[in-house]
Tab-separated table of C-alpha atoms and ligand atoms in Angstrom:
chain	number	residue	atom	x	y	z
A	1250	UNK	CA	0.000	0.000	0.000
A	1251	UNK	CA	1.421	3.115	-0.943
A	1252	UNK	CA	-1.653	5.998	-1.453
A	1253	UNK	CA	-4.569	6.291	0.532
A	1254	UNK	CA	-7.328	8.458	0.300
A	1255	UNK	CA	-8.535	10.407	3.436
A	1256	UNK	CA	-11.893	11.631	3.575
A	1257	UNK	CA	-12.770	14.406	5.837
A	1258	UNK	CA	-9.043	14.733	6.409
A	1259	UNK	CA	-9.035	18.189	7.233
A	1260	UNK	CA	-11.444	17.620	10.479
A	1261	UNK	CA	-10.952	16.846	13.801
A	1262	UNK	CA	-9.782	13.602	13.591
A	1263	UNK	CA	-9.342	13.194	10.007
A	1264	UNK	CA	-6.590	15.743	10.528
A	1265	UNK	CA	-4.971	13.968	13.496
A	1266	UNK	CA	-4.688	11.005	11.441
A	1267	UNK	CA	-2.616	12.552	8.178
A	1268	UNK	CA	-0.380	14.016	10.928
A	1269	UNK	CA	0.300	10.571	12.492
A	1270	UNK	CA	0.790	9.047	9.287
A	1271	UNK	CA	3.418	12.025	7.897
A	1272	UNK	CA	4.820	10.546	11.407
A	1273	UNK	CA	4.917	7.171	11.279
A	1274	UNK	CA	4.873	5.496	7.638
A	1275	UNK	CA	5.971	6.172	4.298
A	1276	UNK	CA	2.441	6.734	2.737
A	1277	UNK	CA	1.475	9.097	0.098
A	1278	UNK	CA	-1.940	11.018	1.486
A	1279	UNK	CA	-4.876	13.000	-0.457
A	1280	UNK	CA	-7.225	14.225	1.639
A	1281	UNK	CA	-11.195	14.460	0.149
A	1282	UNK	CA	-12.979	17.025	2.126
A	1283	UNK	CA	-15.969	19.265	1.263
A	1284	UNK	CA	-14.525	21.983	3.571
A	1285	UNK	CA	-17.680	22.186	5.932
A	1286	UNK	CA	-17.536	24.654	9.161
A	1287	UNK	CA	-15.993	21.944	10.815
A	1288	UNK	CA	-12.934	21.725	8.369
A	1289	UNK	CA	-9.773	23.796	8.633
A	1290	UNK	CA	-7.190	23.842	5.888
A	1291	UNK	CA	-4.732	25.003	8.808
A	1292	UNK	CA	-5.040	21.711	10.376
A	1293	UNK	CA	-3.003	20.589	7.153
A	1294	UNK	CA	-0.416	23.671	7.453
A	1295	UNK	CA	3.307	22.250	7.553
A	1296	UNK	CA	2.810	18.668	6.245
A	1297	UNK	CA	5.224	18.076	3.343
A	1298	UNK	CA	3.540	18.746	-0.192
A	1299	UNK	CA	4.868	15.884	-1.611
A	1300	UNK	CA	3.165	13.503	0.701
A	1301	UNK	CA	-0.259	14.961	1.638
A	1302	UNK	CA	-2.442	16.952	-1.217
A	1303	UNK	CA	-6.002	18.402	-0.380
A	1304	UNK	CA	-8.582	17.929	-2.737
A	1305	UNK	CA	-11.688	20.264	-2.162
A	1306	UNK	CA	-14.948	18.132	-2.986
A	1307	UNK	CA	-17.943	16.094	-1.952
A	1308	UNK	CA	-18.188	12.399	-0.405
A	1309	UNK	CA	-21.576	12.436	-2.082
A	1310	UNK	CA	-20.670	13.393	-5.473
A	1311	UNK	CA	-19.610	10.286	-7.780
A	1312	UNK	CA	-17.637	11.899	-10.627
A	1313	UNK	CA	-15.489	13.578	-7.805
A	1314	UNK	CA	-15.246	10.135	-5.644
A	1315	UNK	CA	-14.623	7.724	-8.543
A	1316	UNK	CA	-11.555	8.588	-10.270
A	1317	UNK	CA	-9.975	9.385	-6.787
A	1318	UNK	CA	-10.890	6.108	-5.465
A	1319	UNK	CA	-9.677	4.451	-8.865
A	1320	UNK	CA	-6.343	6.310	-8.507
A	1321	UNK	CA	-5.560	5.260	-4.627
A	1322	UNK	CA	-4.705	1.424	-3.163
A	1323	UNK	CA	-6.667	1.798	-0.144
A	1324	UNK	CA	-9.458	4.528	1.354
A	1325	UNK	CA	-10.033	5.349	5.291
A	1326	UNK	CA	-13.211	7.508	5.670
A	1327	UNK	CA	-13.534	10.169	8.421
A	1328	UNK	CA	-15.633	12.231	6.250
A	1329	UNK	CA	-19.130	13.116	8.221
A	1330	UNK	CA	-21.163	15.916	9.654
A	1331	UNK	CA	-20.078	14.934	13.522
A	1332	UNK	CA	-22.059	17.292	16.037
A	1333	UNK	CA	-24.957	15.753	17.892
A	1334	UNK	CA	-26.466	18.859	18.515
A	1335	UNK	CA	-26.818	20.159	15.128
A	1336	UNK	CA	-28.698	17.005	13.948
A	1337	UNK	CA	-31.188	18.093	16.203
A	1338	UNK	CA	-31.359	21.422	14.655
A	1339	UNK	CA	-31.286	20.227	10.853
A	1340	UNK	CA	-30.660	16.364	10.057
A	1341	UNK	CA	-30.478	16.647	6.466
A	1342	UNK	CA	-26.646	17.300	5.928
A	1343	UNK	CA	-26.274	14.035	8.674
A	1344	UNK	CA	-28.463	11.554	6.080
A	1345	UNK	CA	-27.077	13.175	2.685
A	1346	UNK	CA	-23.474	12.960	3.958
A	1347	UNK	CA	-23.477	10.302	6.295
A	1348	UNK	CA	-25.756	7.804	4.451
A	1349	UNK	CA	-25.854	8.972	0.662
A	1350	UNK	CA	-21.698	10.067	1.206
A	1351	UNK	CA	-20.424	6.382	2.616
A	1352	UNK	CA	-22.470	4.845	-0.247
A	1353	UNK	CA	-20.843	6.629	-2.867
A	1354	UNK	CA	-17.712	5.564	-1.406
A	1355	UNK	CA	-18.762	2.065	-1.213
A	1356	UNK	CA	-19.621	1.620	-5.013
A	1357	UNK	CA	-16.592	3.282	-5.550
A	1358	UNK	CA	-14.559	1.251	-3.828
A	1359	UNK	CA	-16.610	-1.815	-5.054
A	1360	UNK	CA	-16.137	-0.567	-8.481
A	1361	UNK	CA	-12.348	-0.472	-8.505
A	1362	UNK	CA	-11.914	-3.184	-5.624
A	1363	UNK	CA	-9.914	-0.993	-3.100
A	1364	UNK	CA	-9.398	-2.017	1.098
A	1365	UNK	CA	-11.784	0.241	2.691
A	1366	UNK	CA	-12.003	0.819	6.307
A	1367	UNK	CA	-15.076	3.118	7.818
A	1368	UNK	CA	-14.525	5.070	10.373
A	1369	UNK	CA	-17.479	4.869	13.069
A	1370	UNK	CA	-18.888	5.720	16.436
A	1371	UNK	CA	-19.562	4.295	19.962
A	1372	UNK	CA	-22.896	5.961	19.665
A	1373	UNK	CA	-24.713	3.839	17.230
A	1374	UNK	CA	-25.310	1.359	20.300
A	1375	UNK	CA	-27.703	4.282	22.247
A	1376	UNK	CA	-26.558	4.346	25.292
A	1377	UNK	CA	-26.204	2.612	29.059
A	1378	UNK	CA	-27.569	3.336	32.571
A	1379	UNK	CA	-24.878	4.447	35.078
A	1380	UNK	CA	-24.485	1.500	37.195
A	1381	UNK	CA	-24.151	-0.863	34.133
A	1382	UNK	CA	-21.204	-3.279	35.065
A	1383	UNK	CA	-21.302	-3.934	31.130
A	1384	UNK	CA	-19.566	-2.325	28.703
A	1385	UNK	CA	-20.338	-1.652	24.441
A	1386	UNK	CA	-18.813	-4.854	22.574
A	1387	UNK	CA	-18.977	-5.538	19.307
A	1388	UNK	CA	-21.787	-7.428	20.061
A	1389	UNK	CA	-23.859	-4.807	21.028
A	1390	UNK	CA	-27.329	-4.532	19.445
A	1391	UNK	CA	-26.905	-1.137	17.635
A	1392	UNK	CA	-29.714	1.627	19.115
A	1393	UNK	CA	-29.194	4.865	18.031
A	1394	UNK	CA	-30.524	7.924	19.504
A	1395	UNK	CA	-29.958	11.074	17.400
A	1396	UNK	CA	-30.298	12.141	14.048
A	1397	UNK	CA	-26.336	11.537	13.873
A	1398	UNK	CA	-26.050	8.724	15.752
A	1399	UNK	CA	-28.785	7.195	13.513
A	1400	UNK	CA	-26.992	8.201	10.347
A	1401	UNK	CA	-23.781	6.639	11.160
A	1402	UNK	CA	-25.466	3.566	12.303
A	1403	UNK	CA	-27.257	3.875	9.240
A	1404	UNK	CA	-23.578	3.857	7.363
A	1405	UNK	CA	-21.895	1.274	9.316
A	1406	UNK	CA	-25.023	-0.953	7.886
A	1407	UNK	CA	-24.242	0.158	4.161
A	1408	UNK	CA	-20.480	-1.075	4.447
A	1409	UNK	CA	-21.521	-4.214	6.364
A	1410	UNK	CA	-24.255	-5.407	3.566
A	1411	UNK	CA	-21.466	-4.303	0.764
A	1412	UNK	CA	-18.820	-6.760	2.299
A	1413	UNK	CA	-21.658	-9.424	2.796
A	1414	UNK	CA	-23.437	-9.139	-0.906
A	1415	UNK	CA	-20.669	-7.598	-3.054
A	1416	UNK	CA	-17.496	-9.162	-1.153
A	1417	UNK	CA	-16.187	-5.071	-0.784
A	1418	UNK	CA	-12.474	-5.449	1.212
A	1419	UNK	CA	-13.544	-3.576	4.732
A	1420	UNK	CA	-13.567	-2.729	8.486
A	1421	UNK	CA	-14.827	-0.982	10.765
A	1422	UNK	CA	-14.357	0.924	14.181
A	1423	UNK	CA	-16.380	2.341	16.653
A	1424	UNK	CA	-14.910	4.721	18.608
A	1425	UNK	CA	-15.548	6.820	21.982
A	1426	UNK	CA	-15.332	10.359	22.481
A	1427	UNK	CA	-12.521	12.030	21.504
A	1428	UNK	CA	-10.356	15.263	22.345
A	1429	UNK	CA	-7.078	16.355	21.267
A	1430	UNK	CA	-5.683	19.699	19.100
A	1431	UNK	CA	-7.805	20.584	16.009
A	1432	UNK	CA	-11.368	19.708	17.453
A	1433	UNK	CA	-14.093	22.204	16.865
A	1434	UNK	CA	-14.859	24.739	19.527
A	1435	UNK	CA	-18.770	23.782	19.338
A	1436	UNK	CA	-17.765	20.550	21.049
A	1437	UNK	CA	-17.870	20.231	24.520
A	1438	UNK	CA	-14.313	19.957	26.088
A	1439	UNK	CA	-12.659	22.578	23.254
A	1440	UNK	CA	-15.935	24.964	24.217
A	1441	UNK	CA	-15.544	24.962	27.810
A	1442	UNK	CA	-11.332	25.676	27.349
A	1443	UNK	CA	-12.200	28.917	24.973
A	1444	UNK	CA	-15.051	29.806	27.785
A	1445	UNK	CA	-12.346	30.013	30.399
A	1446	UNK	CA	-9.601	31.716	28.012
A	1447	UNK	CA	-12.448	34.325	27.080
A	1448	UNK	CA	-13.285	34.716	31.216
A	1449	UNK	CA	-16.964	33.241	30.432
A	1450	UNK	CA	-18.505	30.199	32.473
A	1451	UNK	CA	-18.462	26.647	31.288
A	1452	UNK	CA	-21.706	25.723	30.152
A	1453	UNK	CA	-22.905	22.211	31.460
A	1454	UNK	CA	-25.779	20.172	29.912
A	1455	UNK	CA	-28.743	19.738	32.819
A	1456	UNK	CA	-27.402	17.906	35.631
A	1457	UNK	CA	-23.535	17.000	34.324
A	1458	UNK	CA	-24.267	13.653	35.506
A	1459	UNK	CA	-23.569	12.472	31.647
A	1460	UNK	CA	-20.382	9.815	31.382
A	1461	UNK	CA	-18.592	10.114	28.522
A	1462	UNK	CA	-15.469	7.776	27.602
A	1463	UNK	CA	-12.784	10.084	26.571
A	1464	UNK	CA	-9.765	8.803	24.238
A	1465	UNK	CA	-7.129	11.237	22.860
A	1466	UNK	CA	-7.005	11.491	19.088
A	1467	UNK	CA	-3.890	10.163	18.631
A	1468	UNK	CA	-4.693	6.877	20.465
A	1469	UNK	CA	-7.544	6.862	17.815
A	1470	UNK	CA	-5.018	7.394	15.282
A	1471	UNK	CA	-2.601	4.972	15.946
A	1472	UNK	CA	-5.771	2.197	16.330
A	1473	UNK	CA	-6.965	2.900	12.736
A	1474	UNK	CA	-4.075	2.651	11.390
A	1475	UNK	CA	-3.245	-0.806	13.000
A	1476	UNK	CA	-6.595	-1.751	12.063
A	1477	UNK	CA	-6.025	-0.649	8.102
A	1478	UNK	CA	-2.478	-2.615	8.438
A	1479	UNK	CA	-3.527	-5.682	10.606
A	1480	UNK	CA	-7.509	-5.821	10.872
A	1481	UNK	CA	-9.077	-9.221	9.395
A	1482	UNK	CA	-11.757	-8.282	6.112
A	1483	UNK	CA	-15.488	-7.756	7.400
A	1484	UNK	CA	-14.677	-7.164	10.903
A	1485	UNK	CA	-15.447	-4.037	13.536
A	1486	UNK	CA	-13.528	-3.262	16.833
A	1487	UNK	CA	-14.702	-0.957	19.184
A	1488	UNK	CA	-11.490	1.445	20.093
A	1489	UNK	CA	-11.505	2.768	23.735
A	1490	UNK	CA	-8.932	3.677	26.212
A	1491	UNK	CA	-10.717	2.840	29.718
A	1492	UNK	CA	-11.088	7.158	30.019
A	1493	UNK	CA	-15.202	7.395	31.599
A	1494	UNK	CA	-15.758	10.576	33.127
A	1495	UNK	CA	-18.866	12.711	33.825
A	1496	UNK	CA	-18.966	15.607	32.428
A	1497	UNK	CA	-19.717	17.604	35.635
A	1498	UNK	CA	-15.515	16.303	36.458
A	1499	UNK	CA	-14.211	16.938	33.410
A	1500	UNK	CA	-15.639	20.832	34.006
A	1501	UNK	CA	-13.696	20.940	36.790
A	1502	UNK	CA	-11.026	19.432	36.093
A	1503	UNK	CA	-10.297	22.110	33.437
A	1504	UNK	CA	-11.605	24.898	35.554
A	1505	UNK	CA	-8.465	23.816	38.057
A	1506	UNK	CA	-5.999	23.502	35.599
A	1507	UNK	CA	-6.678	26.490	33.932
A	1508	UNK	CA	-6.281	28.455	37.638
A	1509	UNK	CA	-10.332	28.879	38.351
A	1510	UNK	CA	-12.735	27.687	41.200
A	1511	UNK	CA	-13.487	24.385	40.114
A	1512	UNK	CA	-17.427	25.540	40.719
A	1513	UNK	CA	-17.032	28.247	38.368
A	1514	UNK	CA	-19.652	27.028	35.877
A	1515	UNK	CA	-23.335	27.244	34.794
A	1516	UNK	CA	-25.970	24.010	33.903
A	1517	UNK	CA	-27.963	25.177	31.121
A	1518	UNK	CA	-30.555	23.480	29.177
A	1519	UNK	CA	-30.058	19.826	28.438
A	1520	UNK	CA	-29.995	18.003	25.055
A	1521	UNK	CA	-33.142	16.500	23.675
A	1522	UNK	CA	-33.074	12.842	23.984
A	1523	UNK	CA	-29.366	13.333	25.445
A	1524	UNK	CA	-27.360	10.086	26.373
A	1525	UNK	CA	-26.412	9.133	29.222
A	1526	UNK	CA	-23.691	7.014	29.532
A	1527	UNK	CA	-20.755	5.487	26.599
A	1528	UNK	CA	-18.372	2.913	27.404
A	1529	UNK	CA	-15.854	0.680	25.171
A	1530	UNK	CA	-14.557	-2.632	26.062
A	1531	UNK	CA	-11.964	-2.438	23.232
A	1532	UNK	CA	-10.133	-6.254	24.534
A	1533	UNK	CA	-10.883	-7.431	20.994
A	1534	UNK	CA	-8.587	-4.198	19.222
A	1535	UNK	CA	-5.883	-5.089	22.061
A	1536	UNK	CA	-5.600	-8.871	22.108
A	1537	UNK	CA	-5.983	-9.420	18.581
A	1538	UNK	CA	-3.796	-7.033	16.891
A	1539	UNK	CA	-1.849	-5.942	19.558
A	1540	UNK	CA	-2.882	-2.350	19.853
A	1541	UNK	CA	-2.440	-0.206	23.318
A	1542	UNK	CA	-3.244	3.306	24.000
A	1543	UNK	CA	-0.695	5.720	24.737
A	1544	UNK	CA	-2.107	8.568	26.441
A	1545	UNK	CA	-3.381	6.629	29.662
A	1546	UNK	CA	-3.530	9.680	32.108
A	1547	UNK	CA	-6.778	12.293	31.172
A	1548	UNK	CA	-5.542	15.009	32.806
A	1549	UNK	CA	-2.039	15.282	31.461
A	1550	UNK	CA	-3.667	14.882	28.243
A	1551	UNK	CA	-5.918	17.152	29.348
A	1552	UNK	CA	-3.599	19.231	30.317
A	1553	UNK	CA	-2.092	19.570	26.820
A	1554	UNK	CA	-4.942	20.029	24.910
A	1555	UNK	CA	-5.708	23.052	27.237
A	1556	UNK	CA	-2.135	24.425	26.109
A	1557	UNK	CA	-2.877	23.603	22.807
A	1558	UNK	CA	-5.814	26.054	22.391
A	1559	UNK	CA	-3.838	28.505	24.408
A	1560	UNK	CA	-1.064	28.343	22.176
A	1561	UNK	CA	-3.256	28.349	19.008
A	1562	UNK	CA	-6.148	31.074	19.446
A	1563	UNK	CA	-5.786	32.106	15.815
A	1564	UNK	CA	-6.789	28.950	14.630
A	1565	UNK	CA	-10.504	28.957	17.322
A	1566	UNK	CA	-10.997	32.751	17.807
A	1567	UNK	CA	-12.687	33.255	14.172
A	1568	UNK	CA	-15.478	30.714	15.060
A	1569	UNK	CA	-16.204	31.606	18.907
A	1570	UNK	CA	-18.747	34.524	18.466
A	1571	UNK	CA	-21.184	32.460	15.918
A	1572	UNK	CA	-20.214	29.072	17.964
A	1573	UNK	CA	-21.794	30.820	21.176
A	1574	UNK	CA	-24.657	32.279	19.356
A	1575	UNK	CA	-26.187	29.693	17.941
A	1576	UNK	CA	-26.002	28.157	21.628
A	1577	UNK	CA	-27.099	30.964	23.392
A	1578	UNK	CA	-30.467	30.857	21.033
A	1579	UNK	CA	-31.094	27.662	22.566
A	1580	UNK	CA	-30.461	28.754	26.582
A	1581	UNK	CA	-27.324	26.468	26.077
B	2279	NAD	P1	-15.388	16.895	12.140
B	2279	NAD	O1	-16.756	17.447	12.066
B	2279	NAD	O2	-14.366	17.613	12.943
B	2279	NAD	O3	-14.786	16.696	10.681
B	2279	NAD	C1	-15.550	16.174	9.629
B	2279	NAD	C2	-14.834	16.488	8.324
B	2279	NAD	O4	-15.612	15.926	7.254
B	2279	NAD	C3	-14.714	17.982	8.038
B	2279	NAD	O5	-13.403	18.280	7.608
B	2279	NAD	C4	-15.733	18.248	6.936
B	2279	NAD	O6	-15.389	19.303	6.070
B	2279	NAD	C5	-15.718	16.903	6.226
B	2279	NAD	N1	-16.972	16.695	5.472
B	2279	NAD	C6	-18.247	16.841	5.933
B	2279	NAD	N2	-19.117	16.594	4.956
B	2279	NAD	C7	-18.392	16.244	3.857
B	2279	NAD	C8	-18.728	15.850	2.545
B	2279	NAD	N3	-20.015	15.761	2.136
B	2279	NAD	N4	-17.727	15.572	1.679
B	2279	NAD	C9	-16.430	15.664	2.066
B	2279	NAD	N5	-16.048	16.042	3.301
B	2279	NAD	C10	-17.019	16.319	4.190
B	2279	NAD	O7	-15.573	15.397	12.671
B	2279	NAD	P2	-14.609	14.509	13.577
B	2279	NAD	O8	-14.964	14.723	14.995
B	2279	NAD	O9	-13.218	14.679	13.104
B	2279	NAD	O10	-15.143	13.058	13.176
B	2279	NAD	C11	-14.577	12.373	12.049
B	2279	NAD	C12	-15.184	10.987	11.961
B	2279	NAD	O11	-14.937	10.273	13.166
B	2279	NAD	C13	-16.704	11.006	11.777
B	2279	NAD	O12	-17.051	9.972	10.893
B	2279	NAD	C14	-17.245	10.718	13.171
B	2279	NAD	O13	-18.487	10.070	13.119
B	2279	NAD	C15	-16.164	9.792	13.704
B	2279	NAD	N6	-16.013	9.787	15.173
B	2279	NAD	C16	-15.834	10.950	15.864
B	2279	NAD	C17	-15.624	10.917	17.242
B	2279	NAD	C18	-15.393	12.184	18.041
B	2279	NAD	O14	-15.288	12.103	19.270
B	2279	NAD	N7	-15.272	13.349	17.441
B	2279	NAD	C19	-15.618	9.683	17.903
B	2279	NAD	C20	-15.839	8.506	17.157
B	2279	NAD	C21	-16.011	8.566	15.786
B	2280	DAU	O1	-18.978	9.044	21.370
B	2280	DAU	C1	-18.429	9.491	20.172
B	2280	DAU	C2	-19.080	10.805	19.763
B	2280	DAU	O2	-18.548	11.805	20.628
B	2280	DAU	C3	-18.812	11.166	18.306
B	2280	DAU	O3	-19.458	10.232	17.489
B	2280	DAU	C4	-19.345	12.565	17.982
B	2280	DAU	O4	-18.982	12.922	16.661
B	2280	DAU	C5	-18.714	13.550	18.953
B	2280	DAU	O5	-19.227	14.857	18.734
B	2280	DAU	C6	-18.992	13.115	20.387
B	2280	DAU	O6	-20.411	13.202	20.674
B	2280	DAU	P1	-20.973	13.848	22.046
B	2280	DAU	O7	-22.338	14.308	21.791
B	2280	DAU	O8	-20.705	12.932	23.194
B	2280	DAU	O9	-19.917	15.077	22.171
B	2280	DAU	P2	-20.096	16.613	22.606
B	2280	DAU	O10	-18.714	17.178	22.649
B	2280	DAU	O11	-21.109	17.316	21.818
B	2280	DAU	O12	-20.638	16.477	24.103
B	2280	DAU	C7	-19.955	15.716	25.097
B	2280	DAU	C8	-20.812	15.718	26.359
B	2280	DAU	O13	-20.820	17.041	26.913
B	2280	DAU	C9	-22.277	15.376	26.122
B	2280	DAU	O14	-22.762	14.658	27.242
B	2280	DAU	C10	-22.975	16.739	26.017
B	2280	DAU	C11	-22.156	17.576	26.981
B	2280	DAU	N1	-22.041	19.033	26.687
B	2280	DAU	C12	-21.711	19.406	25.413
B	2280	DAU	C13	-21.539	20.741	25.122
B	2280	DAU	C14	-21.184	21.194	23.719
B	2280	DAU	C15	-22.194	19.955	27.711
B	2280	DAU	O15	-22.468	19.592	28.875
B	2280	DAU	N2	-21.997	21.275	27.422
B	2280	DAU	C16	-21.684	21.710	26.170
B	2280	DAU	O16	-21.509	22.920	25.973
């Protein structure tokens, strides 16, 4: 394998991943990404121009997809509108890009018979009651609960039926919540940071009694590409790095490392149909190809990410005032 095509490579984590791969391997990169709000061309800035090139186009539009797909050995795809919140506000990008977009991958890849692997999340199995002693496997029955959550659980069926009926080369992984440089400030642990920078209260969903099962993007990384290099045809893993935390502590845990009364926050209005609990047993990703997590300690992660907006307020500031408006419309 020596050029892959990265969809929504110039997100979040689409973005983490080209870095780690300029790291650590030899490929050749082109990124496919529409260049939504949530994309960033600096997030690309630096990487050498002979090994990463960033095509501007849509998932969902064949005569872009095709050739590209023809003209790479293998495909990893990130692309996807991501925010929970915002499929409650308008689900149609979600279903167009998230259903319509991983199908036009599919045939594509199909067509030209490239190694696929579909990036997913820990959400399509709804979510668990606190006290649960059980864990998401890849067993879980999948349940959905948001227009997002729906949609990718709606794509992760797509690629399963095309490896089933048309014999298409792919994975899959479902993956917990992530943070890291390069997230959007809309999401929860980048929004509360820029809150605190900008001397404005962290802004908790109802009761902050919400766990969430944080993983550091790189960790994320480093699993899909051990899952690209080493994962068997037609199979998921669930990636996870053991990281559950309410989000009532992770408020205050940034609070007190950014110098602030850890009760120096506000609960707003809660999320319609909000979850209330993730968490990945990710023993098969471990045991069977070997794959550990590097960043075990949250809050010196933590730590770094908060330095990492610090250092890199030209890159967030631009978005914050139309970020916080559209919350403060809805009392959030
Ligand atoms: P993001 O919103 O930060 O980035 C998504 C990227 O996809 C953007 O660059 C955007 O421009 C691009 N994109 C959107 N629509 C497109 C289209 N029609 N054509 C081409 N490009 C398009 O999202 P993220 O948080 O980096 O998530 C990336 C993937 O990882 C998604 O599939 C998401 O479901 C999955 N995931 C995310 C998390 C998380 O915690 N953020 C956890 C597990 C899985
Ligand atoms: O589990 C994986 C998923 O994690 C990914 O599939 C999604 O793409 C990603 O956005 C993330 O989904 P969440 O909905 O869990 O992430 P978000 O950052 O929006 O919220 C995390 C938690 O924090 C959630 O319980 C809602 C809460 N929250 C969020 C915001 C933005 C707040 O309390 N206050 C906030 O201001």
């Amino acid at each position: 394998m020596e050029r892959l095509l990265v969809t929504g490579g110039a997100g979040f984590i689409g973005s983490n991943f080209v870095h780690h791969l300029v790291e650590h391997t030899d490929l050749s990169v082109t990124v496919l990404d529409k260049l939504t709000y949530a994309a960033s061309r600096e997030s690309l800035a630096g990487l050498p121009e002979d090994r990463v090139q960033l095509v501007v186009g849509d998932i969902a539009d064949e005569d872009t997809v095709d050739p590209l797909v023809a003209a790479h050995d293998a495909v990893v795809h990130y692309a996807a509108e991501s925010h929970n919140d915002n499929s409650l506000h308008d689900p149609s990008p979600f279903i167009r890009t998230n259903i319509l977009g991983t199908y036009t991958i599919l045939e594509a890849v199909r067509k030209h018979d490239k190694r696929l692997h579909h990036v997913s999340t820990d959400e399509v199995y709804g979510d668990l009651e606190l006290d649960d002693p059980k864990r998401f496997t890849e067993d879980t029955p999948y349940n959905p609960s948001s227009p997002y959550s729906a949609s990718k659980a709606g794509s992760d069926h797509l690629v399963r039926a095309w490896v089933r009926s048309f014999g298409v080369r792919a994975t899959v992984s479902n993956c917990s919540n992530n943070y890291g440089p390069w997230q959007h400030i809309e999401k929860f642990i980048p929004r509360q940071i820029t809150n605190v920078i900008d001397g404005v209260r962290p802004k908790l969903y109802g009761s902050g009694e919400n766990v969430r099962d944080w993983i550091h993007a790189e960790d994320h990384s480093s699993a899909v590409l051990t899952i690209l290099e080493k994962g068997s045809i037609g199979e998921t893993y669930l990636i996870g790095a053991d990281g559950e935390k309410n989000n009532l502590e992770v408020v205050r845990l940034i609070l007190t490392l950014m110098g602030r009364s850890e009760d120096d926050f506000d609960h707003v209005n809660d999320r319609a149909g909000h979850d209330l609990r993730y968490a990945i047993e990710s023993g098969k990703l471990r045991q069977e190809l070997g794959w550990q997590p590097q960043y075990q300690n949250f809050e010196s992660g933590l730590a770094d990410t908060i330095a990492w907006y610090q250092e890199h307020e030209d890159w967030w500031r631009p978005h914050k005032d139309a970020t916080e408006a559209k919350y403060a419309q809805k009392g959030q």
